[in-house]
Short mmCIF file of C-alpha atoms in Angstrom, two decimals:
data_model
loop_
_atom_site.label_atom_id
_atom_site.label_comp_id
_atom_site.label_asym_id
_atom_site.label_seq_id
_atom_site.Cartn_x
_atom_site.Cartn_y
_atom_site.Cartn_z
CA MET A 74 -188.71 90.70 -39.23
CA SER A 75 -191.93 88.70 -39.91
CA ARG A 76 -192.99 85.74 -37.19
CA THR A 77 -192.24 82.94 -39.64
CA VAL A 78 -188.73 84.51 -40.20
CA GLY A 79 -188.07 84.90 -36.61
CA ILE A 80 -189.32 81.40 -35.95
CA ASN A 81 -186.68 80.00 -38.73
CA VAL A 82 -183.76 82.07 -36.97
CA VAL A 83 -184.55 80.76 -33.78
CA ALA A 84 -184.81 77.37 -35.09
CA GLN A 85 -181.43 77.50 -36.99
CA ALA A 86 -180.14 78.87 -33.70
CA THR A 87 -181.59 76.30 -31.54
CA GLN A 88 -180.32 73.50 -34.00
CA GLY A 89 -177.22 75.19 -34.10
CA LYS A 90 -176.47 75.05 -30.24
CA GLN A 91 -178.07 71.36 -30.15
CA THR A 92 -175.39 70.35 -32.93
CA GLN A 93 -172.52 72.06 -31.40
CA LYS A 94 -173.76 70.38 -27.91
CA ALA A 95 -174.09 67.26 -29.65
CA ARG A 96 -170.60 67.49 -31.07
CA LEU A 97 -169.38 68.37 -27.53
CA SER A 98 -170.93 65.33 -25.81
CA ALA A 99 -170.40 62.71 -28.30
CA PRO A 100 -167.09 60.68 -27.77
CA LYS A 101 -165.07 60.15 -30.59
CA ALA A 102 -164.68 56.94 -32.39
CA SER A 103 -161.03 56.22 -31.69
CA PHE A 104 -161.76 56.97 -27.84
CA VAL A 105 -164.39 54.13 -27.49
CA LYS A 106 -162.76 51.81 -29.54
CA GLY A 107 -159.25 52.30 -27.21
CA ALA A 108 -161.78 51.92 -24.12
CA ALA A 109 -163.12 48.76 -25.61
CA LEU A 110 -159.78 47.26 -26.37
CA ARG A 111 -158.78 48.41 -22.79
CA VAL A 112 -161.42 46.74 -21.25
CA ARG A 113 -161.06 43.78 -23.26
CA ALA A 114 -157.15 43.43 -22.56
CA ALA A 115 -157.98 43.65 -18.90
CA SER A 116 -160.89 40.85 -19.04
CA THR A 117 -158.22 38.71 -20.82
CA ALA A 118 -155.59 39.42 -18.28
CA THR A 119 -157.79 38.73 -15.43
CA VAL A 120 -158.93 35.37 -17.00
CA SER A 121 -155.29 34.59 -17.67
CA ARG A 122 -154.41 35.14 -14.22
CA GLU A 123 -157.38 32.94 -12.97
CA ALA A 124 -156.44 30.12 -15.30
CA LEU A 125 -152.75 30.30 -14.25
CA SER A 126 -153.89 30.19 -10.77
CA VAL A 127 -155.97 27.26 -11.31
CA ARG A 128 -153.27 25.56 -13.09
CA ALA A 129 -150.83 26.29 -10.16
CA GLU A 130 -153.32 25.12 -7.79
CA ASP A 131 -154.11 21.93 -9.68
CA ILE A 132 -150.20 20.67 -9.95
CA PRO A 133 -148.45 19.62 -6.51
CA THR A 134 -145.33 20.69 -5.39
CA VAL A 135 -142.28 18.14 -5.15
CA SER A 136 -142.72 18.69 -1.17
CA ASP A 137 -146.58 17.59 -1.91
CA THR A 138 -145.39 14.47 -3.67
CA LYS A 139 -142.97 13.50 -0.84
CA ALA A 140 -145.54 14.20 2.03
CA LYS A 141 -147.83 11.94 0.09
CA PHE A 142 -145.23 9.02 0.07
CA ILE A 143 -144.37 9.52 3.65
CA GLN A 144 -148.05 9.35 4.51
CA ALA A 145 -148.59 6.21 2.59
CA TYR A 146 -145.20 4.73 3.95
CA ASN A 147 -144.29 5.88 7.46
CA LYS A 148 -141.77 3.37 8.22
CA PRO A 149 -138.33 4.13 8.54
CA ILE A 150 -135.89 3.64 5.37
CA PRO A 151 -132.45 3.04 5.87
CA ALA A 152 -130.43 6.20 4.50
CA VAL A 153 -128.51 3.61 1.74
CA TYR A 154 -132.13 3.37 0.45
CA ASN A 155 -133.75 6.27 0.98
CA THR A 156 -131.47 8.95 -0.25
CA VAL A 157 -131.52 7.26 -3.64
CA LEU A 158 -135.31 6.85 -3.64
CA GLN A 159 -135.57 10.54 -2.53
CA GLU A 160 -133.37 11.36 -5.55
CA MET A 161 -135.41 9.18 -7.96
CA ILE A 162 -138.96 10.74 -6.69
CA VAL A 163 -137.75 14.24 -7.25
CA LEU A 164 -136.63 13.65 -10.88
CA GLN A 165 -139.96 11.79 -11.51
CA HIS A 166 -142.09 14.18 -10.23
CA MET A 167 -140.44 17.00 -12.39
CA SER A 168 -141.37 15.15 -15.67
CA ARG A 169 -144.77 13.52 -14.44
CA TYR A 170 -145.91 17.11 -14.07
CA GLN A 171 -144.82 18.52 -17.58
CA LYS A 172 -147.50 19.66 -19.77
CA ASP A 173 -147.12 17.13 -22.49
CA TYR A 174 -146.39 14.20 -19.95
CA LYS A 175 -147.76 10.82 -21.08
CA TYR A 176 -147.29 7.41 -19.11
CA SER A 177 -145.81 4.79 -21.19
CA ALA A 178 -145.04 1.08 -20.67
CA VAL A 179 -141.43 1.72 -21.77
CA GLN A 180 -141.18 4.12 -18.55
CA ALA A 181 -142.76 1.54 -16.55
CA LEU A 182 -140.34 -1.09 -17.34
CA GLY A 183 -137.49 1.56 -16.70
CA PHE A 184 -138.58 2.54 -13.40
CA THR A 185 -139.53 -1.04 -12.02
CA SER A 186 -136.12 -2.19 -13.34
CA VAL A 187 -134.23 0.15 -11.22
CA PHE A 188 -136.39 0.11 -8.13
CA ASP A 189 -136.36 -3.69 -8.03
CA GLN A 190 -132.69 -3.69 -8.47
CA ILE A 191 -132.16 -1.26 -5.69
CA PHE A 192 -134.79 -3.18 -3.43
CA GLU A 193 -133.41 -6.49 -4.61
CA THR A 194 -132.09 -7.78 -0.81
CA TYR A 195 -134.30 -5.49 1.24
CA LYS A 196 -135.16 -6.77 4.72
CA TYR A 197 -136.18 -3.74 6.68
CA GLY A 198 -139.81 -3.93 5.39
CA SER A 199 -141.81 -4.44 2.43
CA ALA A 200 -140.35 -3.53 -0.68
CA GLU A 201 -143.78 -3.92 -2.54
CA ASP A 202 -145.46 -1.65 0.07
CA ILE A 203 -142.70 1.06 -0.75
CA PHE A 204 -143.46 0.70 -4.34
CA SER A 205 -146.72 1.29 -4.34
CA ALA A 206 -146.57 4.27 -1.94
CA TYR A 207 -144.03 6.00 -4.30
CA ILE A 208 -146.02 5.49 -7.48
CA ASN A 209 -149.51 6.50 -5.80
CA ALA A 210 -147.61 9.71 -4.62
CA LEU A 211 -147.08 10.79 -8.17
CA ASP A 212 -150.97 9.92 -8.66
CA GLU A 213 -150.54 7.00 -11.15
CA ASP A 214 -151.37 3.04 -10.96
CA PRO A 215 -148.83 0.73 -9.36
CA ALA A 216 -150.84 -2.23 -10.92
CA ALA A 217 -150.67 -0.51 -14.30
CA TYR A 218 -146.85 -0.27 -13.69
CA ARG A 219 -146.37 -4.09 -12.91
CA ALA A 220 -148.88 -5.06 -15.46
CA ASP A 221 -147.03 -3.16 -18.22
CA THR A 222 -143.63 -4.04 -16.96
CA ASN A 223 -144.62 -7.85 -17.14
CA LYS A 224 -145.97 -7.36 -20.85
CA LEU A 225 -142.60 -6.15 -22.19
CA LEU A 226 -140.66 -8.65 -20.11
CA GLU A 227 -142.32 -11.18 -21.98
CA ALA A 228 -142.76 -9.51 -25.58
CA SER A 229 -139.03 -8.44 -25.56
CA PRO A 230 -137.26 -11.65 -25.55
CA SER A 231 -139.43 -12.82 -28.63
CA ALA A 232 -137.53 -9.90 -30.88
CA SER A 233 -134.94 -11.09 -33.32
CA SER A 234 -133.93 -7.61 -34.31
CA VAL A 235 -134.21 -3.60 -33.53
CA ALA A 236 -136.78 -3.59 -36.22
CA ASP A 237 -138.99 -5.95 -34.33
CA LEU A 238 -138.64 -3.93 -31.09
CA ALA A 239 -139.72 -0.84 -33.06
CA GLU A 240 -142.90 -2.36 -34.30
CA MET A 241 -144.08 -2.96 -30.94
CA GLU A 242 -146.87 -0.30 -29.98
CA ASP A 243 -145.25 1.27 -27.33
CA ILE A 244 -142.16 2.58 -29.15
CA LYS A 245 -144.44 3.50 -32.00
CA GLY A 246 -146.30 5.46 -29.68
CA MET A 247 -143.39 6.99 -28.46
CA ALA A 248 -142.33 7.81 -32.14
CA ALA A 249 -145.82 9.43 -32.59
CA LEU A 250 -145.34 11.66 -29.67
CA ALA A 251 -141.84 12.65 -30.91
CA ALA A 252 -143.16 13.71 -34.20
CA GLU A 253 -145.72 16.14 -32.65
CA GLY A 254 -143.07 17.41 -30.58
CA LYS A 255 -144.81 16.24 -27.40
CA LEU A 256 -142.53 13.61 -26.15
CA VAL A 257 -141.39 14.29 -22.72
CA HIS A 258 -138.02 13.27 -22.20
CA ASN A 259 -137.93 10.61 -19.01
CA ARG A 260 -134.90 8.81 -17.67
CA PHE A 261 -137.03 5.96 -17.12
CA GLN A 262 -137.83 5.61 -20.57
CA ALA A 263 -134.46 5.70 -21.55
CA ILE A 264 -133.54 2.86 -19.16
CA GLY A 265 -136.63 0.99 -20.44
CA LEU A 266 -135.29 1.34 -24.17
CA PHE A 267 -131.99 -0.13 -22.75
CA ARG A 268 -133.80 -2.97 -20.90
CA MET A 269 -135.58 -4.13 -23.96
CA LEU A 270 -132.78 -4.48 -25.98
CA GLU A 271 -131.03 -6.68 -23.07
CA LEU A 272 -134.03 -8.68 -22.92
CA ALA A 273 -133.93 -9.42 -26.59
CA GLY A 274 -130.31 -9.95 -26.47
CA LEU A 275 -129.47 -7.14 -28.74
CA THR A 276 -126.33 -5.72 -26.94
CA ASP A 277 -124.44 -4.23 -29.76
CA PRO A 278 -124.14 -0.38 -29.42
CA SER A 279 -125.41 0.21 -32.52
CA ALA A 280 -128.72 -1.48 -31.56
CA LEU A 281 -129.22 1.09 -28.87
CA SER A 282 -128.73 3.90 -31.24
CA GLU A 283 -131.35 2.47 -34.04
CA LEU A 284 -133.93 1.85 -31.05
CA VAL A 285 -133.40 5.15 -29.73
CA THR A 286 -133.82 6.81 -33.21
CA ALA A 287 -137.14 4.54 -33.51
CA SER A 288 -138.56 5.95 -30.44
CA GLY A 289 -137.67 9.50 -31.45
CA MET A 290 -135.51 10.07 -28.08
CA LYS A 291 -132.53 12.20 -28.25
CA GLN A 292 -129.17 9.88 -28.43
CA ASP A 293 -127.12 12.18 -26.22
CA MET A 294 -129.83 12.42 -23.45
CA VAL A 295 -130.17 8.86 -23.52
CA ASN A 296 -126.45 8.24 -23.13
CA ARG A 297 -126.29 10.46 -20.27
CA ASP A 298 -129.27 8.98 -18.20
CA LEU A 299 -127.77 5.47 -18.98
CA MET A 300 -124.32 6.63 -17.61
CA THR A 301 -126.25 7.89 -14.55
CA TYR A 302 -128.01 5.23 -14.11
CA LYS A 303 -124.77 2.89 -14.29
CA GLY A 304 -123.27 5.01 -11.44
CA LEU A 305 -126.30 4.90 -9.36
CA LEU A 306 -126.01 1.24 -9.34
CA SER A 307 -122.33 1.29 -8.75
CA LYS A 308 -122.92 3.62 -5.84
CA LEU A 309 -125.67 1.51 -4.42
CA SER A 310 -123.79 -1.57 -4.38
CA GLY A 311 -120.93 0.16 -2.58
CA ALA A 312 -123.23 1.57 -0.11
CA LYS A 313 -124.92 -1.53 0.34
CA GLU A 314 -121.88 -3.56 0.97
CA LEU A 315 -120.77 -1.10 3.66
CA LEU A 316 -124.38 -1.52 5.24
CA LYS A 317 -123.38 -5.43 5.16
CA GLU A 318 -119.94 -4.87 6.98
CA PHE A 319 -121.79 -2.55 9.46
CA ASN A 320 -124.57 -4.95 10.34
CA GLU A 321 -121.91 -7.65 10.63
CA ARG A 322 -119.92 -5.41 12.83
CA GLU A 323 -122.94 -4.91 14.89
CA LYS A 324 -124.14 -8.44 15.30
CA LYS A 325 -120.56 -9.70 16.14
CA LYS A 326 -120.33 -6.82 19.10
CA THR A 327 -124.04 -7.84 20.02
CA ALA A 328 -123.01 -11.44 20.49
CA GLU A 329 -119.82 -10.45 22.44
CA ARG A 330 -121.66 -8.34 24.95
CA LEU A 331 -124.26 -11.01 25.29
CA ALA A 332 -121.46 -13.68 25.85
CA ALA A 333 -119.55 -11.40 28.53
CA LYS A 334 -123.19 -11.08 30.19
CA GLU A 335 -123.97 -14.67 30.55
CA ALA A 336 -119.88 -15.25 31.48
CA LYS A 337 -120.60 -12.71 34.28
CA GLU A 338 -123.64 -14.07 35.58
CA ALA A 339 -122.26 -17.64 35.72
CA LYS A 340 -119.30 -16.66 37.47
CA GLU A 341 -121.74 -14.34 39.99
CA ALA A 342 -123.95 -17.82 39.87
CA ALA A 343 -120.67 -19.88 41.18
CA GLU A 344 -119.78 -17.35 43.57
CA VAL A 345 -123.09 -17.96 45.43
CA THR A 346 -122.91 -21.47 45.36
CA GLU A 347 -119.32 -21.72 46.78
CA ALA A 348 -120.64 -19.10 49.62
#
């Protein structure tokens, strides 16, 4: 065999071995693609977990909101008022931190109306300080609540029909959110609608139905909220009456104890004088 032929044979043999080696060492395309997908999925999962973690850390718990309220207003509140207040703050916290929550003047009117009715005759501290502490605990602006409430208190009585109320920017804003599927149901918005109708003198049941439809809220949920609101005020009225009776009894007992003490002291003084 000639040198040239031998070289060719060796070259072919070497090339064959190298080709075989390359075939053995080169990863399959499907394997590479699968590995890449697994890495990408793992990265996405990690990012998702981090995003959820950040989101969870950003949203306060009900306990956080309650603690913030107590820190801002640390004076004792009688149970008659505090029980209702704590129930309200829990419900409002739940809607306040929903993904699509958006503050509205109608909600402000509803909440302020309820709050002012509850604390109408409050004499155990400053009702306005409690109001500010409550709204601040929800990371909202007490001044905005008052200002927007006053705006609707002034504007609503000028409406002569449901159509007039429906044309107000605040109602149209709710309807726009409902059309996008982003209107978060809120008990105080339902009460706010009812108050607007009251202020306008539109008390017919059909008026409520029309305004609820115009706002994009759900009639059955609004009816439920208004029944709860009515029950709350009735329960609160009864509790206030009991508290009033209790205070009167305590005042009477105090007066009787004071009179007995004065009588005893007068008797002892008379005995000393006689002696």
